[in-house]
mmCIF file of C-alpha atoms in Angstrom:
data_model
loop_
_atom_site.group_PDB
_atom_site.id
_atom_site.type_symbol
_atom_site.label_atom_id
_atom_site.label_comp_id
_atom_site.label_asym_id
_atom_site.label_seq_id
_atom_site.Cartn_x
_atom_site.Cartn_y
_atom_site.Cartn_z
ATOM 1 C CA MET A 1267 -23.190 7.348 -9.990
ATOM 2 C CA LEU A 1268 -19.656 6.426 -11.083
ATOM 3 C CA GLU A 1269 -16.712 8.820 -10.916
ATOM 4 C CA ILE A 1270 -13.355 7.773 -12.314
ATOM 5 C CA ASN A 1271 -10.745 10.463 -11.690
ATOM 6 C CA HIS A 1272 -7.206 10.215 -13.078
ATOM 7 C CA TYR A 1273 -7.233 6.420 -12.799
ATOM 8 C CA THR A 1274 -3.916 4.755 -13.647
ATOM 9 C CA LYS A 1275 -3.062 1.049 -13.502
ATOM 10 C CA ARG A 1276 0.457 -0.272 -14.058
ATOM 11 C CA TYR A 1277 1.772 -3.765 -14.658
ATOM 12 C CA GLY A 1278 5.469 -3.353 -14.006
ATOM 13 C CA ASP A 1279 6.683 -0.509 -16.199
ATOM 14 C CA LYS A 1280 3.682 -0.746 -18.522
ATOM 15 C CA LYS A 1281 0.656 1.489 -18.014
ATOM 16 C CA ALA A 1282 -2.408 -0.601 -18.807
ATOM 17 C CA VAL A 1283 -4.611 2.445 -18.204
ATOM 18 C CA ASP A 1284 -3.177 5.948 -18.210
ATOM 19 C CA ASP A 1285 -4.825 8.873 -16.374
ATOM 20 C CA LEU A 1286 -8.428 7.962 -17.226
ATOM 21 C CA THR A 1287 -11.225 10.295 -16.135
ATOM 22 C CA LEU A 1288 -14.898 9.431 -16.767
ATOM 23 C CA HIS A 1289 -18.085 10.452 -14.979
ATOM 24 C CA ILE A 1290 -21.296 8.458 -15.401
ATOM 25 C CA ALA A 1291 -24.493 10.046 -14.132
ATOM 26 C CA PRO A 1292 -27.648 8.293 -12.889
ATOM 27 C CA GLY A 1293 -29.865 7.372 -15.827
ATOM 28 C CA GLU A 1294 -27.004 6.856 -18.289
ATOM 29 C CA ILE A 1295 -26.063 3.814 -20.333
ATOM 30 C CA TYR A 1296 -22.367 4.379 -20.949
ATOM 31 C CA GLY A 1297 -20.513 2.326 -23.546
ATOM 32 C CA PHE A 1298 -16.792 1.637 -23.298
ATOM 33 C CA ILE A 1299 -15.262 0.932 -26.695
ATOM 34 C CA GLY A 1300 -11.832 -0.312 -27.667
ATOM 35 C CA HIS A 1301 -9.889 -3.221 -29.106
ATOM 36 C CA ASN A 1302 -8.585 -6.127 -27.011
ATOM 37 C CA GLY A 1303 -5.799 -4.896 -24.761
ATOM 38 C CA ALA A 1304 -7.005 -1.297 -24.829
ATOM 39 C CA GLY A 1305 -7.629 -1.249 -21.062
ATOM 40 C CA LYS A 1306 -11.395 -1.845 -20.919
ATOM 41 C CA THR A 1307 -11.434 -4.947 -18.716
ATOM 42 C CA THR A 1308 -8.737 -3.541 -16.412
ATOM 43 C CA THR A 1309 -10.861 -0.440 -15.848
ATOM 44 C CA LEU A 1310 -14.082 -2.381 -15.291
ATOM 45 C CA LYS A 1311 -12.420 -4.672 -12.734
ATOM 46 C CA ALA A 1312 -11.095 -1.660 -10.826
ATOM 47 C CA CYS A 1313 -14.583 -0.115 -10.787
ATOM 48 C CA ALA A 1314 -15.979 -3.409 -9.506
ATOM 49 C CA GLY A 1315 -13.482 -3.389 -6.644
ATOM 50 C CA ILE A 1316 -11.618 -6.550 -7.633
ATOM 51 C CA LEU A 1317 -8.439 -4.978 -9.011
ATOM 52 C CA ARG A 1318 -6.135 -2.658 -7.105
ATOM 53 C CA PHE A 1319 -4.844 0.426 -8.865
ATOM 54 C CA ASP A 1320 -1.916 2.778 -8.520
ATOM 55 C CA GLU A 1321 -3.186 6.313 -8.942
ATOM 56 C CA GLY A 1322 -6.414 8.258 -8.974
ATOM 57 C CA GLU A 1323 -9.756 7.534 -7.358
ATOM 58 C CA ILE A 1324 -12.977 5.749 -8.155
ATOM 59 C CA LYS A 1325 -16.251 6.639 -6.444
ATOM 60 C CA ILE A 1326 -19.586 4.831 -6.657
ATOM 61 C CA GLY A 1327 -22.599 6.759 -5.426
ATOM 62 C CA GLY A 1328 -20.167 9.261 -3.884
ATOM 63 C CA ILE A 1329 -18.331 6.528 -1.924
ATOM 64 C CA ASN A 1330 -14.600 6.086 -2.506
ATOM 65 C CA ILE A 1331 -14.005 2.464 -3.446
ATOM 66 C CA LYS A 1332 -10.670 2.388 -1.610
ATOM 67 C CA ASP A 1333 -12.171 3.787 1.602
ATOM 68 C CA ASP A 1334 -15.283 1.588 1.752
ATOM 69 C CA PRO A 1335 -15.230 -1.176 -0.880
ATOM 70 C CA LEU A 1336 -18.020 -3.139 0.817
ATOM 71 C CA ALA A 1337 -20.465 -0.231 0.662
ATOM 72 C CA CYS A 1338 -19.640 0.206 -3.035
ATOM 73 C CA LYS A 1339 -20.122 -3.477 -3.803
ATOM 74 C CA LYS A 1340 -23.519 -3.536 -2.083
ATOM 75 C CA ILE A 1341 -24.932 -1.191 -4.714
ATOM 76 C CA THR A 1342 -22.979 -2.612 -7.659
ATOM 77 C CA ALA A 1343 -23.180 -5.684 -9.894
ATOM 78 C CA TYR A 1344 -20.351 -6.896 -12.119
ATOM 79 C CA ILE A 1345 -20.524 -9.408 -14.961
ATOM 80 C CA PRO A 1346 -17.156 -10.390 -16.473
ATOM 81 C CA ASP A 1347 -16.783 -11.305 -20.131
ATOM 82 C CA ASN A 1348 -16.747 -15.014 -19.298
ATOM 83 C CA PRO A 1349 -18.759 -15.563 -16.101
ATOM 84 C CA ASP A 1350 -17.223 -18.210 -13.850
ATOM 85 C CA LEU A 1351 -20.170 -19.761 -12.045
ATOM 86 C CA TYR A 1352 -20.171 -22.607 -9.543
ATOM 87 C CA ASP A 1353 -20.773 -25.556 -11.855
ATOM 88 C CA PHE A 1354 -21.532 -27.949 -8.991
ATOM 89 C CA MET A 1355 -24.554 -25.866 -7.940
ATOM 90 C CA SER A 1356 -27.952 -25.932 -9.579
ATOM 91 C CA GLY A 1357 -29.133 -22.670 -11.119
ATOM 92 C CA ILE A 1358 -31.606 -21.977 -8.321
ATOM 93 C CA LYS A 1359 -29.026 -22.701 -5.599
ATOM 94 C CA TYR A 1360 -26.621 -20.284 -7.234
ATOM 95 C CA LEU A 1361 -29.240 -17.531 -7.419
ATOM 96 C CA ASN A 1362 -30.179 -18.076 -3.781
ATOM 97 C CA PHE A 1363 -26.491 -18.006 -2.857
ATOM 98 C CA ILE A 1364 -26.100 -14.595 -4.539
ATOM 99 C CA ALA A 1365 -29.329 -13.366 -2.926
ATOM 100 C CA ASP A 1366 -27.977 -14.441 0.483
ATOM 101 C CA ILE A 1367 -24.760 -12.495 -0.080
ATOM 102 C CA PHE A 1368 -26.701 -9.321 -0.835
ATOM 103 C CA GLU A 1369 -29.254 -9.987 1.932
ATOM 104 C CA VAL A 1370 -32.236 -10.054 -0.419
ATOM 105 C CA GLY A 1371 -35.435 -11.106 1.370
ATOM 106 C CA GLU A 1372 -37.229 -14.351 0.547
ATOM 107 C CA LYS A 1373 -40.234 -12.629 -1.027
ATOM 108 C CA GLU A 1374 -38.193 -10.205 -3.132
ATOM 109 C CA ARG A 1375 -35.764 -12.829 -4.392
ATOM 110 C CA GLY A 1376 -38.571 -15.206 -5.289
ATOM 111 C CA GLU A 1377 -40.354 -12.558 -7.317
ATOM 112 C CA ARG A 1378 -37.207 -11.425 -9.111
ATOM 113 C CA ILE A 1379 -35.969 -14.926 -9.885
ATOM 114 C CA LYS A 1380 -39.361 -15.875 -11.319
ATOM 115 C CA LYS A 1381 -39.585 -12.666 -13.348
ATOM 116 C CA TYR A 1382 -36.185 -12.927 -15.002
ATOM 117 C CA ALA A 1383 -36.011 -16.726 -15.326
ATOM 118 C CA ASP A 1384 -39.401 -16.707 -17.062
ATOM 119 C CA MET A 1385 -38.261 -13.804 -19.232
ATOM 120 C CA PHE A 1386 -35.129 -15.666 -20.355
ATOM 121 C CA GLU A 1387 -37.048 -18.959 -20.582
ATOM 122 C CA ILE A 1388 -34.709 -20.893 -18.278
ATOM 123 C CA THR A 1389 -37.115 -21.558 -15.388
ATOM 124 C CA PRO A 1390 -37.285 -25.334 -16.122
ATOM 125 C CA ASP A 1391 -33.469 -25.474 -16.135
ATOM 126 C CA LEU A 1392 -32.913 -23.907 -12.716
ATOM 127 C CA SER A 1393 -33.062 -27.303 -11.010
ATOM 128 C CA GLN A 1394 -30.244 -28.616 -13.206
ATOM 129 C CA PRO A 1395 -26.530 -28.321 -12.375
ATOM 130 C CA ILE A 1396 -24.841 -25.329 -13.952
ATOM 131 C CA ALA A 1397 -22.264 -27.736 -15.428
ATOM 132 C CA SER A 1398 -24.971 -28.868 -17.860
ATOM 133 C CA TYR A 1399 -25.709 -25.325 -19.082
ATOM 134 C CA SER A 1400 -24.669 -23.979 -22.466
ATOM 135 C CA HIS A 1401 -22.608 -20.786 -22.594
ATOM 136 C CA GLY A 1402 -25.718 -18.795 -23.418
ATOM 137 C CA MET A 1403 -27.616 -20.244 -20.463
ATOM 138 C CA LYS A 1404 -24.740 -19.438 -18.135
ATOM 139 C CA GLN A 1405 -24.757 -15.883 -19.430
ATOM 140 C CA LYS A 1406 -28.487 -15.609 -18.731
ATOM 141 C CA LEU A 1407 -27.999 -16.969 -15.211
ATOM 142 C CA ALA A 1408 -25.220 -14.446 -14.601
ATOM 143 C CA LEU A 1409 -27.513 -11.638 -15.743
ATOM 144 C CA ILE A 1410 -30.278 -12.751 -13.376
ATOM 145 C CA SER A 1411 -27.784 -12.914 -10.508
ATOM 146 C CA ALA A 1412 -26.623 -9.371 -11.289
ATOM 147 C CA TRP A 1413 -30.158 -7.982 -11.246
ATOM 148 C CA ILE A 1414 -31.314 -9.886 -8.158
ATOM 149 C CA HIS A 1415 -30.343 -7.224 -5.586
ATOM 150 C CA GLU A 1416 -31.464 -4.295 -7.766
ATOM 151 C CA PRO A 1417 -28.043 -2.593 -7.895
ATOM 152 C CA LYS A 1418 -27.710 1.104 -8.671
ATOM 153 C CA LEU A 1419 -24.675 0.532 -10.904
ATOM 154 C CA ILE A 1420 -24.236 -2.443 -13.233
ATOM 155 C CA ILE A 1421 -20.807 -3.030 -14.787
ATOM 156 C CA MET A 1422 -20.620 -5.521 -17.656
ATOM 157 C CA ASP A 1423 -17.765 -6.729 -19.855
ATOM 158 C CA GLU A 1424 -19.012 -7.630 -23.364
ATOM 159 C CA PRO A 1425 -22.449 -8.676 -22.068
ATOM 160 C CA PHE A 1426 -23.965 -9.499 -25.469
ATOM 161 C CA VAL A 1427 -21.386 -12.131 -26.437
ATOM 162 C CA GLY A 1428 -23.026 -15.561 -26.417
ATOM 163 C CA LEU A 1429 -26.599 -14.277 -26.204
ATOM 164 C CA ASP A 1430 -29.156 -15.112 -28.855
ATOM 165 C CA PRO A 1431 -31.015 -12.203 -30.524
ATOM 166 C CA LYS A 1432 -34.076 -12.536 -28.274
ATOM 167 C CA ALA A 1433 -31.982 -12.531 -25.085
ATOM 168 C CA SER A 1434 -29.982 -9.566 -26.375
ATOM 169 C CA HIS A 1435 -33.206 -7.659 -26.959
ATOM 170 C CA LEU A 1436 -34.405 -8.495 -23.444
ATOM 171 C CA LEU A 1437 -31.104 -7.372 -21.927
ATOM 172 C CA LYS A 1438 -31.289 -4.023 -23.710
ATOM 173 C CA GLY A 1439 -34.737 -3.482 -22.185
ATOM 174 C CA MET A 1440 -33.455 -4.459 -18.730
ATOM 175 C CA MET A 1441 -30.574 -2.012 -19.057
ATOM 176 C CA ARG A 1442 -32.866 0.841 -20.013
ATOM 177 C CA SER A 1443 -35.213 -0.002 -17.130
ATOM 178 C CA VAL A 1444 -32.348 0.257 -14.621
ATOM 179 C CA CYS A 1445 -31.497 3.712 -15.921
ATOM 180 C CA ASP A 1446 -35.129 4.842 -16.037
ATOM 181 C CA ASN A 1447 -35.240 4.050 -12.311
ATOM 182 C CA GLY A 1448 -32.190 6.172 -11.504
ATOM 183 C CA GLY A 1449 -29.441 3.583 -11.921
ATOM 184 C CA ALA A 1450 -26.542 3.543 -14.371
ATOM 185 C CA ILE A 1451 -24.916 1.041 -16.732
ATOM 186 C CA PHE A 1452 -21.218 0.927 -17.660
ATOM 187 C CA PHE A 1453 -20.365 -1.770 -20.197
ATOM 188 C CA SER A 1454 -17.669 -2.591 -22.701
ATOM 189 C CA THR A 1455 -18.387 -3.670 -26.235
ATOM 190 C CA HIS A 1456 -16.670 -4.100 -29.563
ATOM 191 C CA VAL A 1457 -20.030 -4.231 -31.375
ATOM 192 C CA LEU A 1458 -20.275 -0.652 -32.501
ATOM 193 C CA GLU A 1459 -23.836 -0.998 -33.766
ATOM 194 C CA VAL A 1460 -24.959 -1.911 -30.241
ATOM 195 C CA ALA A 1461 -23.229 1.122 -28.776
ATOM 196 C CA GLN A 1462 -24.651 3.420 -31.410
ATOM 197 C CA LYS A 1463 -28.244 2.297 -30.837
ATOM 198 C CA LEU A 1464 -28.200 1.729 -27.090
ATOM 199 C CA CYS A 1465 -25.816 4.127 -25.367
ATOM 200 C CA ASP A 1466 -26.480 7.622 -24.077
ATOM 201 C CA LYS A 1467 -22.733 8.251 -23.957
ATOM 202 C CA VAL A 1468 -19.608 6.427 -25.083
ATOM 203 C CA ALA A 1469 -15.905 6.502 -24.343
ATOM 204 C CA ILE A 1470 -13.292 5.263 -26.793
ATOM 205 C CA ILE A 1471 -10.044 3.963 -25.321
ATOM 206 C CA LYS A 1472 -6.831 3.111 -27.154
ATOM 207 C CA GLY A 1473 -3.639 1.804 -25.566
ATOM 208 C CA GLY A 1474 -4.890 2.704 -22.103
ATOM 209 C CA LYS A 1475 -5.628 6.312 -23.025
ATOM 210 C CA LEU A 1476 -9.027 7.911 -23.446
ATOM 211 C CA ILE A 1477 -9.342 9.139 -27.018
ATOM 212 C CA ARG A 1478 -12.820 10.627 -26.969
ATOM 213 C CA SER A 1479 -15.947 10.584 -24.811
ATOM 214 C CA GLY A 1480 -19.359 12.194 -24.671
ATOM 215 C CA THR A 1481 -22.835 11.825 -26.098
ATOM 216 C CA MET A 1482 -23.312 9.916 -29.316
ATOM 217 C CA ASP A 1483 -23.749 13.199 -31.194
ATOM 218 C CA GLU A 1484 -20.586 14.668 -29.683
ATOM 219 C CA VAL A 1485 -18.506 11.619 -30.548
ATOM 220 C CA ARG A 1486 -20.121 10.806 -33.858
ATOM 221 C CA GLY A 1487 -20.985 14.169 -35.391
ATOM 222 C CA ASP A 1488 -22.342 13.551 -38.879
ATOM 223 C CA ASP A 1489 -20.575 10.206 -39.270
ATOM 224 C CA SER A 1490 -21.404 6.756 -38.025
ATOM 225 C CA LEU A 1491 -19.684 5.726 -34.807
ATOM 226 C CA GLU A 1492 -17.770 3.086 -36.728
ATOM 227 C CA ASP A 1493 -16.325 5.719 -39.059
ATOM 228 C CA VAL A 1494 -15.327 7.850 -36.072
ATOM 229 C CA PHE A 1495 -13.832 4.841 -34.277
ATOM 230 C CA LEU A 1496 -11.764 3.787 -37.288
ATOM 231 C CA GLU A 1497 -10.674 7.386 -37.851
ATOM 232 C CA LEU A 1498 -9.560 7.714 -34.240
ATOM 233 C CA GLU A 1499 -7.732 4.405 -34.425
ATOM 234 C CA ASP A 1500 -5.888 5.634 -37.529
ATOM 235 C CA ASP A 1501 -5.023 8.911 -35.792
ATOM 236 C CA ALA A 1502 -3.721 7.096 -32.738
ATOM 237 C CA ASP A 1503 -1.541 4.835 -34.911
ATOM 238 C CA ALA A 1504 -0.130 7.733 -36.883
#
C-alpha cells in the first residue's frame, strides 16, 4: 500500500531524513516511533504529498507520488499533529467541504457523517463554528473528515494527543477496521504503550536514520518495546 524507497530529505546541508526505506502492506497498522526532530513528521508529510523531497521514491497503491500526486491523494488521508481547520466554518460545513473535494455522494457522506459524529458524540456540535470547539473536538472532527472518503491509506501524526480515553479507544477500533478491509495505517507516536498494543509493525527512527523495523516480535524480542527503544537510543548516542 505504501512503498518508501531510499527517501532522503535535506534542509540545506542537513539531512532531515537519510535513505529511509519502509514498505507497508495492506492490512497493516504501522507505527513510526522517534523523538521530536527524528524525522517522523517530515516523512509523513512527504508520504501525504505536501512536502517535496530530494532523493528516492514514494509509491501509494503502486502509484509514484511524484508522477501522479492527485491519484495518490484520492486514496489517502492525512491528519497532522495539530489539525488546522477552517474556524469560520461550522463542523457540518467543513465535513461537506471535504466530502465535496473527494467527490463523496450525498447519501454516502450523510451516512458516514452520522455514523462517526454519533460515535464521537459531537453530532449536536456540528452546527456550531469550529472556532468554538475544544482541541479534542477539533481532533475528532479531523478524524471524521479523514474517514469520510474511505481512503485506502491513512497517515496520522500523533493522532492520540488531545483525545480522551473513550475517543482513543474508538479510534483504535476505526484503525483496525480500515486494515481489516484491506487498507493500511501509518502513524507516528511517542506513546510506546500504544504502539506495543496496537501496531502490527513498527519502525524506530533516530536522527533521520532508520534504526530498526519489523513486527513487534522482531523489534521487541523478549523485552518490552520501551526497553528496546531506550536501548537503541543509547546505542545511537554512543
